[in-house]
Amino acid sequence: MHCYTHVHRWSEMDATTAHDVFRLRQQVFVVEQGDPYDDLDGRDTEPGTVHVVVRDDADEVVGVARVLDEGEEWRIGRVALAPRARGRGLSGPLMTACLEVCEGRPVVLAAQTPLADWYATFGFEVSGPEFLDGSIPHLPMVRPLGAQP
């Protein structure tokens, strides 16, 4: 499976892509992980928010992430891959595309605890104690300015 990453601001995203992004996030976080959360938090439409979308050969959305401009830092979140796309090396290009957006400032994220070592391969370091987001354990992580994978 080949993948193609696309970076979108909300105003540039067509309705079908927006629907597919929300559907994938709901499929992964609510249905698969059983952790209902407020997906429509108002941050998707902020002017500085960037959505990274991974499409497969059939042009279907199989991966998503959201990059928030928080002034002093960037925040990556809502990272999800469709179950059928996992194990095919698509998460690396997704994270690489996110980091390409995040220039000139540190990057933070809340990693699901089992994925902390994977995020560390991109230069992220644990920056605080584990916490529950809903029922899922997370670790706060930061990628300092100038960090290298």
PDB file of C-alpha atoms in Angstrom:
ATOM      1  CA  MET A   1       0.000   0.000   0.000  1.00  0.00           C
ATOM      2  CA  HIS A   2       1.385   3.366  -1.006  1.00  0.00           C
ATOM      3  CA  CYS A   3       0.376   6.489   0.826  1.00  0.00           C
ATOM      4  CA  TYR A   4       0.085  10.118  -0.010  1.00  0.00           C
ATOM      5  CA  THR A   5       0.063  12.802   2.674  1.00  0.00           C
ATOM      6  CA  HIS A   6      -1.878  16.020   2.240  1.00  0.00           C
ATOM      7  CA  VAL A   7      -1.822  19.050   4.500  1.00  0.00           C
ATOM      8  CA  HIS A   8      -5.080  21.006   4.748  1.00  0.00           C
ATOM      9  CA  ARG A   9      -6.325  24.058   6.527  1.00  0.00           C
ATOM     10  CA  TRP A  10     -10.030  23.776   7.351  1.00  0.00           C
ATOM     11  CA  SER A  11     -10.962  26.381   4.751  1.00  0.00           C
ATOM     12  CA  GLU A  12      -9.198  24.301   2.070  1.00  0.00           C
ATOM     13  CA  MET A  13     -10.726  20.946   3.013  1.00  0.00           C
ATOM     14  CA  ASP A  14     -13.601  19.698   0.898  1.00  0.00           C
ATOM     15  CA  ALA A  15     -16.695  18.297   2.609  1.00  0.00           C
ATOM     16  CA  THR A  16     -15.926  14.671   1.728  1.00  0.00           C
ATOM     17  CA  THR A  17     -12.434  14.855   3.207  1.00  0.00           C
ATOM     18  CA  ALA A  18     -13.744  16.548   6.371  1.00  0.00           C
ATOM     19  CA  HIS A  19     -16.373  13.823   6.743  1.00  0.00           C
ATOM     20  CA  ASP A  20     -13.771  11.085   6.235  1.00  0.00           C
ATOM     21  CA  VAL A  21     -11.440  12.690   8.809  1.00  0.00           C
ATOM     22  CA  PHE A  22     -14.176  12.868  11.453  1.00  0.00           C
ATOM     23  CA  ARG A  23     -15.399   9.376  10.614  1.00  0.00           C
ATOM     24  CA  LEU A  24     -11.900   7.892  11.005  1.00  0.00           C
ATOM     25  CA  ARG A  25     -11.342   9.674  14.314  1.00  0.00           C
ATOM     26  CA  GLN A  26     -14.676   8.390  15.611  1.00  0.00           C
ATOM     27  CA  GLN A  27     -13.950   4.862  14.349  1.00  0.00           C
ATOM     28  CA  VAL A  28     -10.611   4.718  16.160  1.00  0.00           C
ATOM     29  CA  PHE A  29     -11.196   6.649  19.364  1.00  0.00           C
ATOM     30  CA  VAL A  30     -14.867   6.006  20.113  1.00  0.00           C
ATOM     31  CA  VAL A  31     -15.727   2.694  18.462  1.00  0.00           C
ATOM     32  CA  GLU A  32     -12.426   0.794  18.560  1.00  0.00           C
ATOM     33  CA  GLN A  33     -10.992   2.192  21.805  1.00  0.00           C
ATOM     34  CA  GLY A  34     -14.374   2.596  23.493  1.00  0.00           C
ATOM     35  CA  ASP A  35     -13.543   6.051  24.763  1.00  0.00           C
ATOM     36  CA  PRO A  36     -16.161   8.651  23.816  1.00  0.00           C
ATOM     37  CA  TYR A  37     -14.718  12.141  23.737  1.00  0.00           C
ATOM     38  CA  ASP A  38     -15.720  15.557  22.500  1.00  0.00           C
ATOM     39  CA  ASP A  39     -14.263  15.418  19.003  1.00  0.00           C
ATOM     40  CA  LEU A  40     -15.912  18.665  17.957  1.00  0.00           C
ATOM     41  CA  ASP A  41     -13.975  20.849  20.377  1.00  0.00           C
ATOM     42  CA  GLY A  42     -13.863  23.899  18.103  1.00  0.00           C
ATOM     43  CA  ARG A  43     -10.118  23.614  17.429  1.00  0.00           C
ATOM     44  CA  ASP A  44     -10.417  22.054  13.946  1.00  0.00           C
ATOM     45  CA  THR A  45     -11.627  25.323  12.419  1.00  0.00           C
ATOM     46  CA  GLU A  46      -9.103  27.664  14.084  1.00  0.00           C
ATOM     47  CA  PRO A  47      -7.075  29.607  11.491  1.00  0.00           C
ATOM     48  CA  GLY A  48      -3.728  28.110  12.611  1.00  0.00           C
ATOM     49  CA  THR A  49      -4.906  24.494  12.701  1.00  0.00           C
ATOM     50  CA  VAL A  50      -3.532  22.114  10.091  1.00  0.00           C
ATOM     51  CA  HIS A  51      -4.935  18.677   9.288  1.00  0.00           C
ATOM     52  CA  VAL A  52      -2.567  16.052   7.927  1.00  0.00           C
ATOM     53  CA  VAL A  53      -4.403  13.419   5.920  1.00  0.00           C
ATOM     54  CA  VAL A  54      -2.972  10.165   4.594  1.00  0.00           C
ATOM     55  CA  ARG A  55      -4.672   8.622   1.575  1.00  0.00           C
ATOM     56  CA  ASP A  56      -4.046   5.183   0.119  1.00  0.00           C
ATOM     57  CA  ASP A  57      -3.855   4.075  -3.518  1.00  0.00           C
ATOM     58  CA  ALA A  58      -7.663   4.098  -3.727  1.00  0.00           C
ATOM     59  CA  ASP A  59      -7.666   7.743  -2.510  1.00  0.00           C
ATOM     60  CA  GLU A  60      -9.350   6.739   0.761  1.00  0.00           C
ATOM     61  CA  VAL A  61      -8.464   8.497   4.012  1.00  0.00           C
ATOM     62  CA  VAL A  62      -6.508   5.966   6.112  1.00  0.00           C
ATOM     63  CA  GLY A  63      -4.659   8.276   8.486  1.00  0.00           C
ATOM     64  CA  VAL A  64      -5.190  11.636  10.146  1.00  0.00           C
ATOM     65  CA  ALA A  65      -3.553  14.000  12.597  1.00  0.00           C
ATOM     66  CA  ARG A  66      -4.235  17.526  13.741  1.00  0.00           C
ATOM     67  CA  VAL A  67      -1.574  20.178  14.330  1.00  0.00           C
ATOM     68  CA  LEU A  68      -2.598  23.095  16.530  1.00  0.00           C
ATOM     69  CA  ASP A  69      -0.801  26.433  16.626  1.00  0.00           C
ATOM     70  CA  GLU A  70      -0.607  27.255  20.332  1.00  0.00           C
ATOM     71  CA  GLY A  71       1.647  30.303  20.012  1.00  0.00           C
ATOM     72  CA  GLU A  72       4.763  29.281  21.942  1.00  0.00           C
ATOM     73  CA  GLU A  73       4.533  25.678  20.738  1.00  0.00           C
ATOM     74  CA  TRP A  74       2.827  23.355  18.292  1.00  0.00           C
ATOM     75  CA  ARG A  75       0.520  20.567  19.498  1.00  0.00           C
ATOM     76  CA  ILE A  76       0.000  17.344  17.546  1.00  0.00           C
ATOM     77  CA  GLY A  77      -3.111  15.375  18.364  1.00  0.00           C
ATOM     78  CA  ARG A  78      -5.972  13.284  17.067  1.00  0.00           C
ATOM     79  CA  VAL A  79      -3.420  10.934  15.463  1.00  0.00           C
ATOM     80  CA  ALA A  80      -5.204   7.886  14.042  1.00  0.00           C
ATOM     81  CA  LEU A  81      -4.723   5.178  11.439  1.00  0.00           C
ATOM     82  CA  ALA A  82      -7.506   3.021  10.079  1.00  0.00           C
ATOM     83  CA  PRO A  83      -7.189  -0.566  11.343  1.00  0.00           C
ATOM     84  CA  ARG A  84      -6.660  -1.869   7.792  1.00  0.00           C
ATOM     85  CA  ALA A  85      -3.761   0.566   7.304  1.00  0.00           C
ATOM     86  CA  ARG A  86      -1.763  -0.413  10.378  1.00  0.00           C
ATOM     87  CA  GLY A  87       1.473  -2.355  10.113  1.00  0.00           C
ATOM     88  CA  ARG A  88       2.199  -0.944   6.665  1.00  0.00           C
ATOM     89  CA  GLY A  89       4.597   1.822   7.615  1.00  0.00           C
ATOM     90  CA  LEU A  90       2.087   4.659   7.198  1.00  0.00           C
ATOM     91  CA  SER A  91       2.391   6.142  10.685  1.00  0.00           C
ATOM     92  CA  GLY A  92       5.946   7.319   9.985  1.00  0.00           C
ATOM     93  CA  PRO A  93       5.027   9.439   6.949  1.00  0.00           C
ATOM     94  CA  LEU A  94       2.034  10.803   8.886  1.00  0.00           C
ATOM     95  CA  MET A  95       4.235  11.963  11.786  1.00  0.00           C
ATOM     96  CA  THR A  96       6.930  13.255   9.425  1.00  0.00           C
ATOM     97  CA  ALA A  97       4.343  15.376   7.601  1.00  0.00           C
ATOM     98  CA  CYS A  98       3.122  16.744  10.951  1.00  0.00           C
ATOM     99  CA  LEU A  99       6.641  17.691  12.007  1.00  0.00           C
ATOM    100  CA  GLU A 100       7.267  19.451   8.692  1.00  0.00           C
ATOM    101  CA  VAL A 101       4.431  21.813   9.626  1.00  0.00           C
ATOM    102  CA  CYS A 102       5.933  22.458  13.088  1.00  0.00           C
ATOM    103  CA  GLU A 103       8.809  24.789  12.323  1.00  0.00           C
ATOM    104  CA  GLY A 104      10.575  27.087  14.753  1.00  0.00           C
ATOM    105  CA  ARG A 105       8.942  26.003  18.007  1.00  0.00           C
ATOM    106  CA  PRO A 106       8.846  23.028  20.369  1.00  0.00           C
ATOM    107  CA  VAL A 107       6.156  20.427  19.684  1.00  0.00           C
ATOM    108  CA  VAL A 108       4.008  18.804  22.370  1.00  0.00           C
ATOM    109  CA  LEU A 109       1.603  15.894  22.347  1.00  0.00           C
ATOM    110  CA  ALA A 110      -0.187  13.533  24.695  1.00  0.00           C
ATOM    111  CA  ALA A 111       0.927  10.047  23.663  1.00  0.00           C
ATOM    112  CA  GLN A 112      -1.084   6.983  24.489  1.00  0.00           C
ATOM    113  CA  THR A 113       1.330   5.364  26.922  1.00  0.00           C
ATOM    114  CA  PRO A 114       2.104   2.245  24.823  1.00  0.00           C
ATOM    115  CA  LEU A 115       3.158   4.523  21.942  1.00  0.00           C
ATOM    116  CA  ALA A 116       5.622   6.701  23.893  1.00  0.00           C
ATOM    117  CA  ASP A 117       8.670   4.752  22.661  1.00  0.00           C
ATOM    118  CA  TRP A 118       7.503   5.143  19.067  1.00  0.00           C
ATOM    119  CA  TYR A 119       7.111   8.922  19.483  1.00  0.00           C
ATOM    120  CA  ALA A 120      10.611   8.988  21.034  1.00  0.00           C
ATOM    121  CA  THR A 121      11.989   7.873  17.656  1.00  0.00           C
ATOM    122  CA  PHE A 122      10.879  11.302  16.366  1.00  0.00           C
ATOM    123  CA  GLY A 123      12.720  13.175  19.127  1.00  0.00           C
ATOM    124  CA  PHE A 124       9.902  13.381  21.680  1.00  0.00           C
ATOM    125  CA  GLU A 125      10.687  13.062  25.392  1.00  0.00           C
ATOM    126  CA  VAL A 126       8.325  12.329  28.278  1.00  0.00           C
ATOM    127  CA  SER A 127       7.717  15.636  30.057  1.00  0.00           C
ATOM    128  CA  GLY A 128       5.439  14.725  32.955  1.00  0.00           C
ATOM    129  CA  PRO A 129       3.557  11.995  34.785  1.00  0.00           C
ATOM    130  CA  GLU A 130       1.114   9.603  33.175  1.00  0.00           C
ATOM    131  CA  PHE A 131      -2.537  10.696  33.192  1.00  0.00           C
ATOM    132  CA  LEU A 132      -5.864   9.329  32.042  1.00  0.00           C
ATOM    133  CA  ASP A 133      -7.575  10.905  29.063  1.00  0.00           C
ATOM    134  CA  GLY A 134     -10.975   9.316  29.398  1.00  0.00           C
ATOM    135  CA  SER A 135     -10.039   5.751  30.232  1.00  0.00           C
ATOM    136  CA  ILE A 136      -6.798   5.654  28.217  1.00  0.00           C
ATOM    137  CA  PRO A 137      -3.408   6.256  29.892  1.00  0.00           C
ATOM    138  CA  HIS A 138      -1.326   8.985  28.254  1.00  0.00           C
ATOM    139  CA  LEU A 139       2.076  10.561  28.748  1.00  0.00           C
ATOM    140  CA  PRO A 140       2.783  14.227  28.032  1.00  0.00           C
ATOM    141  CA  MET A 141       5.698  14.519  25.626  1.00  0.00           C
ATOM    142  CA  VAL A 142       7.710  17.362  24.154  1.00  0.00           C
ATOM    143  CA  ARG A 143       9.999  17.590  21.154  1.00  0.00           C
ATOM    144  CA  PRO A 144      12.401  20.402  21.987  1.00  0.00           C
ATOM    145  CA  LEU A 145      13.310  22.915  19.323  1.00  0.00           C
ATOM    146  CA  GLY A 146      16.160  21.447  17.268  1.00  0.00           C
ATOM    147  CA  ALA A 147      15.487  17.827  18.263  1.00  0.00           C
ATOM    148  CA  GLN A 148      16.378  15.251  15.657  1.00  0.00           C
ATOM    149  CA  PRO A 149      14.724  11.862  15.141  1.00  0.00           C
TER     150      PRO A 149
END
